[in-house]
Short mmCIF file of C-alpha atoms in Angstrom, two decimals:
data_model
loop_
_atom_site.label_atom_id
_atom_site.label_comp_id
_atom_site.label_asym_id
_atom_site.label_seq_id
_atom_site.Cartn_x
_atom_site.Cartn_y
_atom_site.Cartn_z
CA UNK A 9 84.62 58.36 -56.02
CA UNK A 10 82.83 60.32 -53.67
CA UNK A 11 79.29 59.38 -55.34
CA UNK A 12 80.48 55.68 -54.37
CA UNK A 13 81.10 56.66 -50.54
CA UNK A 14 77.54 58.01 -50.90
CA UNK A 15 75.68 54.93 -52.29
CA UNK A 16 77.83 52.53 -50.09
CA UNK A 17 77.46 54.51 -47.16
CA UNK A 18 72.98 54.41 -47.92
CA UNK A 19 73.66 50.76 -48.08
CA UNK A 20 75.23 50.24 -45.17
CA UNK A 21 72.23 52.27 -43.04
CA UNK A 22 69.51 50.67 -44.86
CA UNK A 23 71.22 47.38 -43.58
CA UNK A 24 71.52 48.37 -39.90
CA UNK A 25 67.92 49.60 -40.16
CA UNK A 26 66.56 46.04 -41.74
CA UNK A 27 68.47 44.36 -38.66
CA UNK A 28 67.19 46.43 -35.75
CA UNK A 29 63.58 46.16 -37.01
CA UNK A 30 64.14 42.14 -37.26
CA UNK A 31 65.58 42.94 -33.43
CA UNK A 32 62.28 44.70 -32.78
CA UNK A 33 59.80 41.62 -34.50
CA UNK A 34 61.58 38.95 -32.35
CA UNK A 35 60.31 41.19 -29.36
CA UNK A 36 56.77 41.71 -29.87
CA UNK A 37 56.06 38.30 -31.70
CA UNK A 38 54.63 35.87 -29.90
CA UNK A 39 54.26 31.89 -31.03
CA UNK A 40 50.55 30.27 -30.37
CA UNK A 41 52.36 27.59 -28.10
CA UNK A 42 53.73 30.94 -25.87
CA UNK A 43 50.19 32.69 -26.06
CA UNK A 44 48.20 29.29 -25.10
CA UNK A 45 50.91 28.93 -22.16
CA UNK A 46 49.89 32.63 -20.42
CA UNK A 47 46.59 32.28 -21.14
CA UNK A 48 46.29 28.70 -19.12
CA UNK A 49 45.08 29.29 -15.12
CA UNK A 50 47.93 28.92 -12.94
CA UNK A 51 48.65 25.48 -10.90
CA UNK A 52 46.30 24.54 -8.71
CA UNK A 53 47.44 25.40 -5.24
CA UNK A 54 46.99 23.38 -1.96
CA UNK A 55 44.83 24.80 0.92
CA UNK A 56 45.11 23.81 4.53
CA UNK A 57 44.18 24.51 7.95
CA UNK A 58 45.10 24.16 11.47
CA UNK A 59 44.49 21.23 13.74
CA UNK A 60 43.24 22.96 16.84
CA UNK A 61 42.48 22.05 20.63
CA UNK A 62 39.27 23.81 21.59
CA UNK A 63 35.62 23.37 23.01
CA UNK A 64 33.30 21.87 20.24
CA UNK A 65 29.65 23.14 20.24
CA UNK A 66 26.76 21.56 18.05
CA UNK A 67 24.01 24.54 17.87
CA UNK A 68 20.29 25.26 15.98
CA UNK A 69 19.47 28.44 14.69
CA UNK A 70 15.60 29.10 14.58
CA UNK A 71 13.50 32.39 15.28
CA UNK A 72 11.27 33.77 18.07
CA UNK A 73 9.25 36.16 19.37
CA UNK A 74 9.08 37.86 22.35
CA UNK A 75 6.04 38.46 24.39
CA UNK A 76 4.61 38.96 27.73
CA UNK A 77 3.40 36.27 30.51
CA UNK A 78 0.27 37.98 29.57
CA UNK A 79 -1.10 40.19 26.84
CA UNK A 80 -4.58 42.02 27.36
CA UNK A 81 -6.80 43.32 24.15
CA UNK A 82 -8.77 45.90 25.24
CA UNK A 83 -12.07 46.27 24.11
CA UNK A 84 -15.61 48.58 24.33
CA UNK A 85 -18.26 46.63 26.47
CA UNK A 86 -20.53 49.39 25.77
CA UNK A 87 -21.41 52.44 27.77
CA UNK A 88 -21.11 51.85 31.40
CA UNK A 89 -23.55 54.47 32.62
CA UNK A 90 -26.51 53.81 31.12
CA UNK A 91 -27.35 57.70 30.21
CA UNK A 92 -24.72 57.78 27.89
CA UNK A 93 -25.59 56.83 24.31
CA UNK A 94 -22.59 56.52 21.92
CA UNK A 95 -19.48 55.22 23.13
CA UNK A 96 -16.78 58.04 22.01
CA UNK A 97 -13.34 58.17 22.71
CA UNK A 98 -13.10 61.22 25.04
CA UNK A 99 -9.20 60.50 26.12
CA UNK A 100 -6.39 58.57 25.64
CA UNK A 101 -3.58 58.43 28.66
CA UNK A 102 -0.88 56.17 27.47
CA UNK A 103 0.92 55.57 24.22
CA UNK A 104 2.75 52.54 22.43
CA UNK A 105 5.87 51.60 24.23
CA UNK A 106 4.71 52.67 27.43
CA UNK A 107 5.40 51.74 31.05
CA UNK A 108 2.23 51.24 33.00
CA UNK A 109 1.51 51.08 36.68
CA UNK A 110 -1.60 49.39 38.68
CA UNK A 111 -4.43 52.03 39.21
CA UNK A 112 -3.39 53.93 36.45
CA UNK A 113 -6.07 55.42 34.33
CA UNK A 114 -5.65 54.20 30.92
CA UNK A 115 -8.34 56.01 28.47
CA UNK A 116 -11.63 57.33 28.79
CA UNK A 117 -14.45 56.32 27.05
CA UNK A 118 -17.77 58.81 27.21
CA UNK A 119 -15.84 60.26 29.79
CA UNK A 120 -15.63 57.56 31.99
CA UNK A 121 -11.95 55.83 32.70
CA UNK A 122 -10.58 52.41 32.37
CA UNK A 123 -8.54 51.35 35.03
CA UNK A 124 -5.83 49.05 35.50
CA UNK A 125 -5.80 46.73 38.22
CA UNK A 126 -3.94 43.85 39.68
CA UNK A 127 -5.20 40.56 39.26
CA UNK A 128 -5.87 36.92 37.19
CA UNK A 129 -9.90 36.99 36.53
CA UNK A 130 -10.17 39.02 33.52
CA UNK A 131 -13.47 41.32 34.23
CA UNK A 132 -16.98 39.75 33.17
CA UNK A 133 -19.64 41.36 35.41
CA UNK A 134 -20.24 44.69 37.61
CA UNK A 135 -19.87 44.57 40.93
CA UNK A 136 -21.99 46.16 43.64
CA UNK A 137 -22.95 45.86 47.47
CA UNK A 138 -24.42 42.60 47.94
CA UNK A 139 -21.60 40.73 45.20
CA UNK A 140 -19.69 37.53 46.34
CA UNK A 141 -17.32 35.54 44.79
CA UNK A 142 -13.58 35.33 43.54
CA UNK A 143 -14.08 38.27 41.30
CA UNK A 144 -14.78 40.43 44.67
CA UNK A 145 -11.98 39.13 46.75
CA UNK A 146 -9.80 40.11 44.11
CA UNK A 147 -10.84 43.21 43.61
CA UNK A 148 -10.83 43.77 47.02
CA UNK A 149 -7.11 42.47 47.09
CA UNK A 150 -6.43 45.40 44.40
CA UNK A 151 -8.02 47.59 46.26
CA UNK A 152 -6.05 47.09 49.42
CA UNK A 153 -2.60 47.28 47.73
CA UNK A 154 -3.08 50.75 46.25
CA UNK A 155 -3.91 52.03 49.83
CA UNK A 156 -8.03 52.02 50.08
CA UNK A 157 -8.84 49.38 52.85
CA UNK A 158 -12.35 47.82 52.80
CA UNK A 159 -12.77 47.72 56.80
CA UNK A 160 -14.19 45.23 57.83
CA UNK A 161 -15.79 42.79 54.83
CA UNK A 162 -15.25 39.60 54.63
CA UNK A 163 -12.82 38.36 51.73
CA UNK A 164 -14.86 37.92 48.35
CA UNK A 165 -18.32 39.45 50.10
CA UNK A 166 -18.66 43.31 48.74
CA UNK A 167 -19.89 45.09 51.83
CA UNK A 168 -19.98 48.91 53.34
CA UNK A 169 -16.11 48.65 53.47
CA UNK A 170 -15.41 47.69 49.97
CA UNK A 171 -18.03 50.39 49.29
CA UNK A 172 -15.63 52.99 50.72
CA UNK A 173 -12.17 51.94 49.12
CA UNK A 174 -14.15 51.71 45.44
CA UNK A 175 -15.26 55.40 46.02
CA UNK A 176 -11.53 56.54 47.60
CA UNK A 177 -10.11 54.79 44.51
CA UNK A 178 -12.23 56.85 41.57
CA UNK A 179 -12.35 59.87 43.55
CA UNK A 180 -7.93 59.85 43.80
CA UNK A 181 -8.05 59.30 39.86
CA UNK A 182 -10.86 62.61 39.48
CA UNK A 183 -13.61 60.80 39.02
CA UNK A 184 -16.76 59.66 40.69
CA UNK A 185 -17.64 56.12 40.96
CA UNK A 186 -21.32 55.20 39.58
CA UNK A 187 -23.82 54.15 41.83
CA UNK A 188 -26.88 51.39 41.63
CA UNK A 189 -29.94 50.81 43.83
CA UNK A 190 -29.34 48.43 46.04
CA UNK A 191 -32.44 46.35 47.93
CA UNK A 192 -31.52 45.24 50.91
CA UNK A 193 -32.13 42.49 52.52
CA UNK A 194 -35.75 41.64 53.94
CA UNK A 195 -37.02 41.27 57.06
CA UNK A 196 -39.04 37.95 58.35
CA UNK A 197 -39.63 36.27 61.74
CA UNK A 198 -37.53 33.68 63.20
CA UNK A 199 -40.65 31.90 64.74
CA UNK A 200 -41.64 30.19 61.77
CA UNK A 201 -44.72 32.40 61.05
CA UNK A 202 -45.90 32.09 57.43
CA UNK A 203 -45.29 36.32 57.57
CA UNK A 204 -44.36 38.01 53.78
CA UNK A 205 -41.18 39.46 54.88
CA UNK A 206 -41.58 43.42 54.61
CA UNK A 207 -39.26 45.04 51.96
CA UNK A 208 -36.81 47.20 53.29
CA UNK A 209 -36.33 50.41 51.23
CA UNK A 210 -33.67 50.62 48.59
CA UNK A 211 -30.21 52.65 49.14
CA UNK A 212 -27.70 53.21 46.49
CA UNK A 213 -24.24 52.75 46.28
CA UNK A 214 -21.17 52.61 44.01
CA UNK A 215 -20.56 49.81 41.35
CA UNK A 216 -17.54 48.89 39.85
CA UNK A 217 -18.73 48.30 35.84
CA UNK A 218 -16.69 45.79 34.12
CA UNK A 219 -15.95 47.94 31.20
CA UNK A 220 -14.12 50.33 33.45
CA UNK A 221 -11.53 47.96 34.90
CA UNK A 222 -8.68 45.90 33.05
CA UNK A 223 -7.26 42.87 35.40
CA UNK A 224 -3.51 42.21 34.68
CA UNK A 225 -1.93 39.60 36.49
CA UNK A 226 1.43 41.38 37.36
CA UNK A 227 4.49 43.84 36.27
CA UNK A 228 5.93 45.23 34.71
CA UNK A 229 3.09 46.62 32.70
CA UNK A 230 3.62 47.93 29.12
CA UNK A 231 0.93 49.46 26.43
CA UNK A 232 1.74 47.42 22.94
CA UNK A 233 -0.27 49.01 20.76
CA UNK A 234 -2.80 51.98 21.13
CA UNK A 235 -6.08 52.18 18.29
CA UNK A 236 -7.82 54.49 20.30
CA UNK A 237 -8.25 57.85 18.96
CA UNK A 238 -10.02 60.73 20.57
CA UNK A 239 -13.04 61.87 19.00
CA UNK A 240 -13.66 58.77 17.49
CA UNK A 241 -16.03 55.88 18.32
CA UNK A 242 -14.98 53.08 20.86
CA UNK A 243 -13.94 50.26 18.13
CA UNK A 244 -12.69 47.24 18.93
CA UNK A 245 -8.76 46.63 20.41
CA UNK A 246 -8.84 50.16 21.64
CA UNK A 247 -5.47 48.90 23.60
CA UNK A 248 -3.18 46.10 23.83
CA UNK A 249 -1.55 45.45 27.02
CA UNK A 250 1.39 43.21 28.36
CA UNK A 251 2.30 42.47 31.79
CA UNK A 252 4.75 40.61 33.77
CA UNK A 253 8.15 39.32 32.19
CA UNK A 254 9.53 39.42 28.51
CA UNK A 255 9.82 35.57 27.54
CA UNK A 256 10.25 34.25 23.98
CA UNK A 257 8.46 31.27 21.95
CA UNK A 258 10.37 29.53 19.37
CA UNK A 259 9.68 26.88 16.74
CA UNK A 260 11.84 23.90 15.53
CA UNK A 261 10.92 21.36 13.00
CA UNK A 262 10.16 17.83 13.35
CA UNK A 263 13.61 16.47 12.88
CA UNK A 264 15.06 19.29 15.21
CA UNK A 265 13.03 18.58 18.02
CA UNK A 266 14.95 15.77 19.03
CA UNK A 267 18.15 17.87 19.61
CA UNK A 268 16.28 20.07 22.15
CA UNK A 269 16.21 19.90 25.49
CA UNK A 270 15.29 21.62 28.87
CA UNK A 271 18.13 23.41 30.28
CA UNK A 272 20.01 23.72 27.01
CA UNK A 273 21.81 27.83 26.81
CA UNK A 274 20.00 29.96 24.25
CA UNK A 275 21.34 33.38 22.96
CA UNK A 276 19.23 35.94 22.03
CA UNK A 277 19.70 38.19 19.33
CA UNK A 278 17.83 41.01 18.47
CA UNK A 279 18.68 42.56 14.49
CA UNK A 280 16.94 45.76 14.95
CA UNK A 281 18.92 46.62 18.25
CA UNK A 282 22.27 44.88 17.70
CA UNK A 283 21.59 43.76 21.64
CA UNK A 284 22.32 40.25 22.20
CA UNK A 285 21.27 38.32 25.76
CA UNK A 286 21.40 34.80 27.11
CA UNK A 287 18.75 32.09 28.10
CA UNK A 288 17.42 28.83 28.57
CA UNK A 289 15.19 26.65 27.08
CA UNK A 290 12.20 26.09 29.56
CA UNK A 291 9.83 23.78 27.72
CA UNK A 292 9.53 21.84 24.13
CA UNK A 293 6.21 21.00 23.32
CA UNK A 294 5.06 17.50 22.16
CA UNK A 295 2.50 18.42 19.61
CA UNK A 296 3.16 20.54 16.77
CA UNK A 297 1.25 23.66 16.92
CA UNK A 298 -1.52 23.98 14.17
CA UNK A 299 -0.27 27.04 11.72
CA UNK A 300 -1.89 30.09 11.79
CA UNK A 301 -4.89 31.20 9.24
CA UNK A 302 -2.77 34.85 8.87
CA UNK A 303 0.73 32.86 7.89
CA UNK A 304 1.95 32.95 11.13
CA UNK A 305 5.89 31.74 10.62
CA UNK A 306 4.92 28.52 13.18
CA UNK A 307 4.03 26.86 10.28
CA UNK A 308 3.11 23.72 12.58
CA UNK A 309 6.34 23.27 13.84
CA UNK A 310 6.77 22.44 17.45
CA UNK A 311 7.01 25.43 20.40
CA UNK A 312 10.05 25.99 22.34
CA UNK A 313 9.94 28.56 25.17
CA UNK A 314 12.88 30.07 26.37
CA UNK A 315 13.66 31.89 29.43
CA UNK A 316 15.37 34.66 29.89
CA UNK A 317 18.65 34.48 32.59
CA UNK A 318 18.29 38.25 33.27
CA UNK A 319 14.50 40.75 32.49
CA UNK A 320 15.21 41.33 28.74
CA UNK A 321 15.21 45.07 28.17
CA UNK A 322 11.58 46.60 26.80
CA UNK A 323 13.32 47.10 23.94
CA UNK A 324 12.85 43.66 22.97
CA UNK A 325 9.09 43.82 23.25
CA UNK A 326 7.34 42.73 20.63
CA UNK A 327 10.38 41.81 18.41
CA UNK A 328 10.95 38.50 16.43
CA UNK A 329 14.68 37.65 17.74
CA UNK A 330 17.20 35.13 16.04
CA UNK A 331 17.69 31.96 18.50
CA UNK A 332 20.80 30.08 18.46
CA UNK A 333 20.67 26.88 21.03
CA UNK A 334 23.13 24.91 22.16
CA UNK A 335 22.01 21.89 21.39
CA UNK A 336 25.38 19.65 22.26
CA UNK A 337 28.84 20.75 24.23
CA UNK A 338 31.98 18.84 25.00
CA UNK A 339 33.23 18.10 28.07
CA UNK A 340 36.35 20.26 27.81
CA UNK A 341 38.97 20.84 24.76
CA UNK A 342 39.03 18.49 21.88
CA UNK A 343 41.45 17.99 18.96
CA UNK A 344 39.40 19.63 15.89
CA UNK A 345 39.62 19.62 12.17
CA UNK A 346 37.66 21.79 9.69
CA UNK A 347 34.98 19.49 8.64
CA UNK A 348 36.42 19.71 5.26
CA UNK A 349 39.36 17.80 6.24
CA UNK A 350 37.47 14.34 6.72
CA UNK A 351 37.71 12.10 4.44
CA UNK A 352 36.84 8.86 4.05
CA UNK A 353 37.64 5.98 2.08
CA UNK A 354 36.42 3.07 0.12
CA UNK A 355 37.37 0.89 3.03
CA UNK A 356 35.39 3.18 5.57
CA UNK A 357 38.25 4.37 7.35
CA UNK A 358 38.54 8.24 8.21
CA UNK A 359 41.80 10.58 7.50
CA UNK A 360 43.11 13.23 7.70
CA UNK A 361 46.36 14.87 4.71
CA UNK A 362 48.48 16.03 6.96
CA UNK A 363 51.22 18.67 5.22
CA UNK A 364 54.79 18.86 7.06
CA UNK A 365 56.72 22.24 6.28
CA UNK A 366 58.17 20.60 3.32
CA UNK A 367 55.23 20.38 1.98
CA UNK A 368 55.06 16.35 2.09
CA UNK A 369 52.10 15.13 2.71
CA UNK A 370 50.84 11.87 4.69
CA UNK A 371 47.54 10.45 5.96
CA UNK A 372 46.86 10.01 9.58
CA UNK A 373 43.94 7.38 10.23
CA UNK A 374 41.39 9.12 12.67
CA UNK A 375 38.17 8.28 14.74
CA UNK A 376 35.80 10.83 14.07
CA UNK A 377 33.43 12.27 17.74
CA UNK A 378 31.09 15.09 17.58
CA UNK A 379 30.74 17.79 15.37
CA UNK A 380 29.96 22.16 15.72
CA UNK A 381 30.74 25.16 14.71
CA UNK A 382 32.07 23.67 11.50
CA UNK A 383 34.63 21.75 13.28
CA UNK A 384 34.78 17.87 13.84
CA UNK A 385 36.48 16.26 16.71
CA UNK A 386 38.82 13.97 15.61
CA UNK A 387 40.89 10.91 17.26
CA UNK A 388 43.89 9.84 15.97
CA UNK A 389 43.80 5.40 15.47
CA UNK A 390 46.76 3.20 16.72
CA UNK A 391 50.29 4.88 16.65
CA UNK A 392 49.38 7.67 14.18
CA UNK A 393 50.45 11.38 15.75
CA UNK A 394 48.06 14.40 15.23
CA UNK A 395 48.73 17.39 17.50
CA UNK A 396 47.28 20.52 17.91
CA UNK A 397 49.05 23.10 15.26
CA UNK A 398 49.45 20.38 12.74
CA UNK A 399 48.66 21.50 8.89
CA UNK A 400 45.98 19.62 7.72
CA UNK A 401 44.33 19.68 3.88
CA UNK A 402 41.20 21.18 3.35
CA UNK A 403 41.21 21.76 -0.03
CA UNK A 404 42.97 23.35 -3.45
CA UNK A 405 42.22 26.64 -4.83
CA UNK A 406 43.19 27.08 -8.32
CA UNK A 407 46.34 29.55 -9.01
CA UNK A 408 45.69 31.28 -5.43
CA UNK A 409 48.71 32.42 -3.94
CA UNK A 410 47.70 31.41 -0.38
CA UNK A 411 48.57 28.17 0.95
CA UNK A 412 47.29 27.54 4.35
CA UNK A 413 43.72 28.76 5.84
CA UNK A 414 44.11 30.23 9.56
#
């Protein structure tokens, strides 16, 4: 009897065991039609966006570069004093990045300086007692603003005065001015007489050599780039030199030019300094420049120059600079949709889907006005209502939880 308990008893576990692993296959089983079901991508979901009131702007976006009213290579014209036989660098007195001032000695070259002056003539001959011409007056002009007076000369005549204020100017910078025979003038009669006039004997006097001034028009002043070295021979572009204010130069295409205009706001932005300023366009040229041989980024498009509102920092020197212009503004605050809102249809009518809070959805018939920032101005047609804050579609975005765009 008890054997019987035993065997019935075995029976009876085995049983509850067979049912609670069926219990456990039902749980981890899965039919192909449930698999295929997780495995699809979620509904799509509807995206949307907010009409808004706000100021539309249409802009451009093309590069620049920032340069001087004036920028000066600096060259050897070979030895100035005549003794001297190889043109050596012997010093250098400025360095990249550098703020100049007028009468500043810049290098020297065999010893002998270079000297910055003020003024538009770029140097082409030396100039000596017995010189006229606009060259003179300007030096003279130079001359006269760093302190040296030239008496009594007359304006763009080099005389005994002009004399004087060369030799105070080399002898304040440590140096002393070269000097050249001079023949002065001859004597004659004033009766007519067929006389030879008698030669008067020959003085000397200083010269100002043309390889030891550098004319720049006006400040501030700024060294660009310095190949000099000391000890070396004079090459050529021993210096480059800027003067007056930073301005930039810009190029739009062909079909851009149209949008630009004097007057239009430009902001300046500068990607190695982060600093950002504001301008206006000046000028747009009506040629397209011819591109560069060295694959200059012109590329024959057509030059816009910009002006600064405020003296761009000389950090900016020398930089290419990202130019956005404001090529269109409205009046005052629009109604605006995300472009990708517009639609139109086979009709040629504009809408926008409006979605209420119920998420119904309707189309509003709209006039369509200009178009920036990735906005569109928008006008809604006979008795249809579109307000500022309305939902409007812009989109779907498969299984995304999201459901509006702000």
């Amino acid at each position: 009897m008890a054997r019987r308990r035993r065997v019935l008893g075995g029976l009876l576990v085995g049983t509850i065991g067979l049912a609670a692993g069926g219990l456990g296959a039902t749980v981890f089983i899965k039919s192909p039609a449930q698999a295929a079901a997780e495995k699809a991508a979620p509904p799509q979901d509807v995206l949307t966006a907010p009409v808004e009131h706000r100021v539309l702007s249409d802009t451009l976006v093309t590069r620049g570069s920032v340069t001087a009213a004036q920028t000066v290579t600096v060259s050897p014209g070979g030895p100035s004093d005549k003794s001297i036989a190889r043109s050596v660098v012997t010093k250098v007195r400025t360095k990249k990045g550098a703020s100049l001032s007028f009468g500043q000695v810049l290098l020297e070259v065999s010893g002998r300086p270079l000297i910055a002056l003020r003024g538009d003539l770029p140097s082409y001959r030396d100039l000596q007692r017995g010189s006229q011409g606009d060259d003179v007056a300007q030096l003279q002009k130079a001359l006269t603003e760093l302190g040296h007076g030239i008496g009594a000369d007359r304006r763009g005549t080099f005389g005994a005065g002009t004399e004087q204020a060369v030799t105070a100017l080399y002898q304040s910078r440590g140096y002393a001015p070269l000097s050249a025979s001079v023949r002065a003038q001859p004597s004659g009669t004033e009766t007519g007489e067929k006389t030879p006039p008698t030669p008067r004997t020959a003085a000397s006097g200083p010269v100002v050599p043309s390889a030891e001034v550098v004319f720049l028009s006006s400040g501030p002043l700024r060294t660009d780039a310095v190949n000099a070295v000391v000890g070396k021979e004079a090459g050529d572009k021993l210096l480059t030199l800027s003067a007056g204010r930073l301005g930039v130069r810009g190029f739009v295409a062909a079909h851009e030019k149209g949008l630009v205009h004097a007057g239009q706001k430009v902001e300046i932005f500068s990607e190695v300094s982060g600093e950002q300023a504001t301008g206006s366009v000046v000028s747009v040229a009506d040629a397209p420049a011819e591109a560069k041989k060295d694959g200059a980024p012109d590329q024959g498009g057509y030059a816009v120059t910009v002006k600064p509102d405020r003296a761009l920092p000389e950090a900016f020197s020398g930089q290419d600079v990202r130019l956005t212009i404001e090529a269109a503004t409205s009046k005052g605050k629009v109604l605006a949709v995300p472009s990708a809102a517009i639609s139109a249809g086979a009709d040629g009518r504009t809408s926008v889907t409006v979605q209420g809070p119920d998420r119904a959805q309707h189309r509003v018939e709209v006039r369509t006005g200009m178009s920036g920032d990735g906005f569109v101005q928008v006008i809604p047609q006979a008795s249809a209502h579109l307000a500022a804050g309305d939902r409007v579609v812009v989109g779907t975005d498969g299984g995304a939880r999201k459901q509006s765009l702000e």
